[in-house]
Amino acid sequence: MLECIYQKIETYRDSAAVLCAYKTKGDLCDSFFLGFLMKTFTRFKIYSPNISERDNYQASLSIQGLKNVLDGLTIPNIVLQDGTSGRCDRCGYPRPTAHAYTCSPMPGLKRRVGVMLTEIRGLEWTQFVRNSSIGGATTGPKNQDLWDYLEYN
Amino acid sequence: MPPDNSASCGVSIIQFDPDGDVILVIPSEAQKRTARFQINSHSLCLASPVFRAMLGINASFKEGNALRNRNASSPPIDITLEDDEPRALAVLLRIVHHQYDWIPRTLNGNQLYQVAIVCDKYDMRGVLGLWLDQWIPLDTNCGGKIVGDQWLYIAYTFGRKALFTQLSKDLILTSTVDANGTLLAPSSTSDSAQSTSSFNHYIPSSILGTCGARLGFLVVYTDRLQRKFLHADSRP
């Protein structure tokens, strides 16, 4: 469930590697954010350098659990400013909050996972109901007047 | 007149019909007790297609033959039912025999679950009718002391469509799948990967299979979302 996040964290775990997905000046937002993510995940034992511990955690993680993890993350309130304009080179926002929500990858992921959860539907009971061939139907009569149905010949 | 009840030497006898032609015998090996319910086979056959197949006029089972061969002076025939919860069966038999004063007005989650098991086994949901509205009001809180998949089973057995849909969604969201795509029940403790338990075996495999398939799709979709937002496919 968290393979991609773990993969990113692994990429940025080496403190000597200041990397960025965009490889352009000013686009350090991802690495900055993921560094924060790594610390947070490690602190809450969601991430561990130990692969066995990670696998165990992932094996027990449900979709609801993933949402809870993402909901528990705060977005770092930091802006990487361009030296001259005072704005982020990538999103153009000067304010930390707006910048964080634009440049950090996690808000979008959190939002989409939240939307996904609202769109999930449960199963339809009628899909699984049994009807007995020997008369013990577990569903009642459909579309029938249950008061006036006597027919006199 | 209320039925005669008596209990002695580990045997509990209830006459649902004093003239009943069948005695249902429900032994409990663990507790060394036996329940004996004298019932009217015709009432039971009307309520349950399973009993109709066993005891009805066209039944080919030995119990059906024994019933056909008895006369008015014959004693009731014994039919042993293994593994049934006698208290749950008794509630259903009260309804079948129109002894409504003896039917509990409320049932807790575990009691409902036991009734559901017997009801499902003998396909007797139809006789519960309005009692279900009494026992499971629309605003029923599905929490409590029994685990969620037991409530799912209750909702399935009793045809509570909205509740079934809601609980199956909860199950999809809180369960996990293993490497083989098999659905694993939510763990009882929040932080242990080793504590996943298997599902209630009464829940039809088709329901669990469908939940597992939907969850498998969600896991793939979630992975795709992560790749999209974390740019995992374009590692620096």
XYZ file of C-alpha atoms in Angstrom:
389
model
C 0.000 0.000 0.000
C 2.834 2.420 0.724
C 5.387 1.126 -1.755
C 5.619 4.394 -3.662
C 5.934 6.486 -0.552
C 8.575 4.145 0.807
C 10.383 4.278 -2.498
C 10.471 8.054 -2.357
C 11.615 8.055 1.217
C 14.387 5.621 0.355
C 15.480 7.928 -2.438
C 15.727 10.888 -0.124
C 16.975 9.034 2.935
C 20.578 9.599 1.995
C 21.241 13.016 3.460
C 24.081 13.569 0.987
C 21.706 13.262 -1.938
C 19.859 16.513 -2.406
C 17.670 15.427 -5.230
C 14.631 16.774 -6.877
C 12.147 15.191 -9.200
C 12.267 18.219 -11.443
C 15.975 18.849 -11.365
C 15.492 22.534 -11.875
C 16.377 25.470 -9.715
C 13.779 26.221 -7.081
C 12.002 22.899 -7.356
C 13.275 21.457 -4.160
C 9.791 21.362 -2.740
C 9.422 17.629 -3.212
C 12.697 16.736 -1.603
C 12.034 19.114 1.215
C 8.601 17.750 1.781
C 9.676 14.144 1.506
C 12.440 14.752 4.001
C 9.766 15.960 6.368
C 7.589 13.002 5.434
C 10.415 10.601 6.146
C 10.924 12.031 9.618
C 7.213 11.996 10.376
C 6.727 8.456 9.108
C 9.724 7.235 11.034
C 8.526 8.930 14.176
C 5.125 7.256 13.951
C 6.729 3.934 12.950
C 4.952 4.012 9.600
C 8.334 3.894 7.950
C 11.277 1.870 9.149
C 14.640 1.270 7.492
C 14.063 -2.357 8.423
C 12.357 -3.973 5.437
C 10.744 -6.703 7.520
C 9.124 -4.165 9.843
C 7.947 -2.170 6.847
C 6.403 -5.221 5.226
C 4.611 -6.103 8.433
C 3.219 -2.610 8.707
C 2.071 -2.602 5.092
C 0.446 -6.003 5.431
C -1.782 -4.654 8.157
C -2.635 -1.405 6.426
C -6.142 -1.067 5.048
C -7.501 1.630 2.759
C -9.032 3.335 5.777
C -5.697 2.971 7.548
C -3.927 4.677 4.650
C -6.381 7.558 4.794
C -5.821 7.863 8.514
C -2.072 7.979 7.926
C -2.441 10.673 5.291
C -4.901 12.644 7.398
C -2.408 12.571 10.237
C 0.226 14.307 8.154
C 0.612 18.032 8.362
C 1.973 19.902 5.407
C 5.289 21.628 6.150
C 4.725 25.328 6.327
C 7.895 26.239 4.524
C 8.426 28.134 1.337
C 11.548 27.829 -0.752
C 11.845 31.315 -2.013
C 13.477 32.627 -5.049
C 16.152 34.988 -3.876
C 14.925 38.015 -5.755
C 11.139 37.872 -5.972
C 10.398 36.253 -2.623
C 8.114 33.848 -4.373
C 8.453 30.200 -5.117
C 9.836 29.692 -8.587
C 7.499 26.830 -9.245
C 4.087 27.855 -7.975
C 4.629 31.567 -7.589
C 3.007 31.714 -4.173
C 4.750 33.766 -1.545
C 2.649 32.569 1.357
C 3.820 29.421 3.068
C 0.441 27.707 3.294
C -0.582 28.291 -0.305
C 2.849 27.320 -1.445
C 2.873 24.130 0.540
C -0.484 23.054 -0.827
C 0.581 23.785 -4.379
C 4.083 22.428 -4.453
C 3.987 19.560 -2.044
C 2.808 16.273 -3.520
C 0.942 15.090 -0.475
C -2.087 17.419 -0.413
C -3.159 16.237 -3.841
C -2.704 12.634 -2.821
C -4.624 13.199 0.408
C -7.442 14.850 -1.477
C -7.707 12.108 -4.079
C -7.624 9.337 -1.511
C -10.395 11.167 0.354
C -12.452 11.425 -2.827
C -11.812 7.751 -3.525
C -13.222 6.801 -0.144
C -16.385 8.773 -0.691
C -16.917 7.101 -4.048
C -16.565 3.546 -2.811
C -19.877 1.750 -2.717
C -20.780 -1.229 -0.595
C -22.249 -4.397 -2.032
C -25.848 -4.722 -3.149
C -27.744 -7.195 -1.028
C -29.871 -8.293 -3.982
C -26.697 -9.493 -5.693
C -26.247 -12.199 -3.086
C -29.719 -13.073 -1.903
C -30.739 -16.691 -2.212
C -34.072 -17.769 -3.541
C -35.088 -21.267 -2.699
C -36.445 -23.388 -5.522
C -38.622 -25.234 -3.046
C -40.668 -22.279 -2.004
C -38.754 -20.689 0.817
C -38.038 -17.474 -0.961
C -36.060 -15.010 1.080
C -37.480 -12.118 -0.888
C -41.120 -11.159 -0.811
C -43.428 -10.611 -3.761
C -42.361 -7.808 -6.037
C -44.653 -5.087 -7.397
C -47.787 -6.783 -6.212
C -50.793 -5.310 -4.469
C -50.694 -7.128 -1.154
C -54.243 -6.170 -0.225
C -56.408 -6.498 -3.299
C -55.152 -9.509 -5.202
C -58.026 -12.002 -4.918
C -59.289 -13.185 -8.278
C -62.822 -14.583 -8.520
C -63.711 -16.720 -11.505
C -52.190 -21.346 27.753
C -48.436 -21.054 28.001
C -46.459 -24.129 26.975
C -45.199 -26.451 29.674
C -41.529 -26.082 30.367
C -39.534 -28.374 32.556
C -35.914 -29.087 33.151
C -34.402 -32.049 34.915
C -31.191 -34.048 34.716
C -29.744 -31.736 32.077
C -32.771 -32.076 29.821
C -34.962 -29.114 28.977
C -38.342 -29.904 27.468
C -40.557 -27.343 25.782
C -43.882 -28.279 24.306
C -44.450 -25.773 21.556
C -47.356 -27.998 20.573
C -48.529 -30.528 23.197
C -49.966 -32.597 20.357
C -46.890 -32.141 18.218
C -45.793 -35.034 16.043
C -42.050 -34.295 16.209
C -39.563 -33.740 19.000
C -36.494 -31.815 17.960
C -33.567 -33.002 20.062
C -30.678 -30.568 20.395
C -27.807 -32.072 22.352
C -24.968 -30.042 23.770
C -22.019 -32.343 24.333
C -19.893 -29.639 25.868
C -22.450 -28.720 28.499
C -23.903 -32.236 28.842
C -27.382 -30.873 28.304
C -30.130 -31.682 25.878
C -33.062 -29.588 24.733
C -36.203 -31.381 23.533
C -38.752 -29.321 21.640
C -42.125 -30.892 20.823
C -43.356 -29.194 17.684
C -45.925 -29.383 14.925
C -44.181 -30.568 11.771
C -46.757 -28.947 9.481
C -46.099 -25.520 10.999
C -42.394 -26.045 10.679
C -42.679 -27.168 7.053
C -44.636 -24.026 6.226
C -41.944 -21.885 7.818
C -38.853 -23.615 6.487
C -38.183 -25.153 3.083
C -35.320 -27.053 4.677
C -37.641 -28.755 7.143
C -40.165 -29.222 4.356
C -37.556 -31.117 2.391
C -36.856 -33.211 5.480
C -40.367 -33.742 6.833
C -42.807 -32.764 4.081
C -45.208 -35.116 2.395
C -42.860 -35.639 -0.522
C -39.734 -35.861 1.585
C -37.472 -38.779 0.816
C -35.524 -38.516 4.068
C -35.955 -41.207 6.686
C -37.515 -38.619 9.007
C -40.209 -37.942 6.414
C -40.872 -41.664 6.044
C -41.127 -42.072 9.805
C -43.682 -39.274 9.977
C -45.782 -40.773 7.215
C -45.792 -44.160 8.910
C -47.001 -42.936 12.289
C -50.670 -42.928 13.306
C -52.691 -40.894 15.779
C -51.632 -43.012 18.726
C -47.968 -43.088 17.847
C -45.554 -41.136 20.004
C -43.817 -38.164 18.402
C -40.699 -39.027 16.464
C -37.316 -37.729 17.601
C -35.198 -35.750 15.188
C -31.729 -34.795 16.369
C -30.328 -31.470 15.238
C -26.618 -31.143 15.802
C -24.809 -27.884 16.433
C -27.864 -25.673 16.758
C -28.179 -23.043 19.453
C -31.353 -24.170 21.284
C -32.245 -20.719 22.611
C -32.117 -19.216 19.118
C -34.114 -22.071 17.658
C -36.661 -21.705 20.446
C -37.277 -18.072 19.492
C -38.005 -19.098 15.913
C -40.234 -21.951 17.052
C -42.217 -19.552 19.251
C -42.949 -17.482 16.174
C -43.811 -20.509 14.077
C -46.231 -21.704 16.753
C -47.797 -18.254 17.265
C -46.666 -17.906 20.874
C -45.889 -14.236 20.580
C -45.945 -13.525 24.296
C -42.842 -15.676 24.576
C -40.815 -13.791 22.026
C -38.183 -11.393 23.388
C -38.860 -7.768 22.481
C -35.182 -6.994 22.227
C -32.135 -9.037 21.309
C -28.544 -7.986 21.761
C -25.960 -8.378 19.013
C -24.836 -11.849 20.004
C -28.383 -13.097 20.359
C -29.271 -11.677 16.945
C -26.225 -13.377 15.532
C -27.295 -16.740 16.965
C -30.808 -16.308 15.591
C -29.325 -15.391 12.207
C -27.271 -18.586 12.098
C -30.297 -20.799 12.778
C -32.496 -18.710 10.505
C -29.989 -18.979 7.668
C -29.463 -22.702 8.169
C -33.177 -23.464 7.905
C -34.043 -20.601 5.539
C -36.608 -19.150 7.921
C -36.175 -15.414 7.409
C -39.684 -15.132 6.079
C -41.270 -15.999 9.427
C -39.510 -13.209 11.283
C -41.475 -10.482 9.541
C -42.074 -7.481 11.745
C -40.016 -8.957 14.557
C -36.968 -7.861 12.606
C -38.147 -4.258 12.742
C -38.512 -4.684 16.479
C -35.093 -6.258 16.943
C -33.121 -4.219 14.403
C -34.545 -0.688 14.245
C -33.475 1.424 11.309
C -31.154 3.472 13.509
C -29.375 0.395 14.813
C -25.864 1.078 15.971
C -23.717 -1.688 14.558
C -20.966 -1.263 17.075
C -21.021 -3.047 20.354
C -19.315 -6.144 21.485
C -19.609 -8.366 18.451
C -17.227 -7.877 15.574
C -18.210 -6.159 12.370
C -18.375 -9.174 10.108
C -20.963 -10.731 12.421
C -23.134 -7.682 11.847
C -22.556 -8.094 8.125
C -23.801 -11.644 8.418
C -26.841 -10.479 10.401
C -27.640 -7.834 7.785
C -27.213 -10.377 4.989
C -29.342 -13.049 6.606
C -32.127 -10.708 7.636
C -32.177 -8.827 4.344
C -31.264 -5.442 5.784
C -30.166 -4.018 2.464
C -28.929 -0.580 3.512
C -27.126 -1.979 6.523
C -25.563 -4.704 4.384
C -24.314 -2.125 1.871
C -22.893 0.085 4.599
C -21.188 -2.759 6.448
C -19.743 -4.292 3.307
C -18.237 -0.905 2.459
C -16.757 -0.700 5.951
C -15.352 -4.180 5.492
C -13.693 -3.235 2.205
C -12.144 -0.149 3.757
C -10.853 -1.807 6.901
C -9.702 -5.175 5.551
C -6.477 -6.081 3.818
C -5.600 -8.479 1.034
C -2.691 -10.885 1.037
C -0.353 -11.606 -1.862
C -2.858 -14.101 -3.264
C -5.642 -11.545 -3.260
C -7.399 -13.211 -0.336
C -9.356 -10.888 1.903
C -8.088 -10.742 5.470
C -10.289 -9.619 8.314
C -9.479 -6.361 10.088
C -7.103 -6.950 12.907
C -8.519 -6.682 16.388
C -5.569 -4.647 17.513
C -4.641 -1.552 15.615
C -0.925 -1.915 15.235
C -0.112 -5.559 14.767
C 0.258 -7.024 11.330
C 0.259 -10.516 12.766
C -3.160 -10.286 14.313
C -5.297 -10.432 11.191
C -7.971 -13.014 11.682
C -10.099 -14.978 9.304
C -13.674 -14.059 8.549
C -16.779 -15.480 10.016
C -17.251 -18.739 8.131
C -20.992 -18.248 7.846
C -20.546 -15.341 5.439
C -20.952 -16.657 1.883
C -17.682 -16.839 -0.003
C -19.253 -14.905 -2.874
C -19.583 -11.869 -0.600
C -16.015 -12.092 0.638
C -14.770 -12.707 -2.891
C -16.524 -9.606 -4.190
C -15.199 -7.523 -1.293
C -11.695 -8.862 -1.976
C -11.939 -8.035 -5.669
C -13.064 -4.483 -4.949
C -10.327 -4.027 -2.386
C -7.759 -5.382 -4.820
C -8.878 -2.791 -7.347
C -8.629 -0.049 -4.725
C -5.101 -1.087 -3.786
C -4.043 -0.861 -7.424
C -5.802 2.482 -7.801
C -4.166 3.791 -4.634
C -0.777 2.748 -5.921
C -1.505 4.579 -9.154
C -2.450 7.706 -7.203
C 0.783 7.568 -5.280
C 2.795 7.223 -8.460
C 0.982 10.159 -9.958
C 1.435 12.493 -7.032
C 4.845 11.342 -5.877
C 6.270 10.994 -9.376
C 7.541 7.563 -8.498
C 7.955 6.667 -12.127
C 10.415 9.509 -12.687
C 12.908 8.992 -9.968
C 15.700 11.533 -9.925
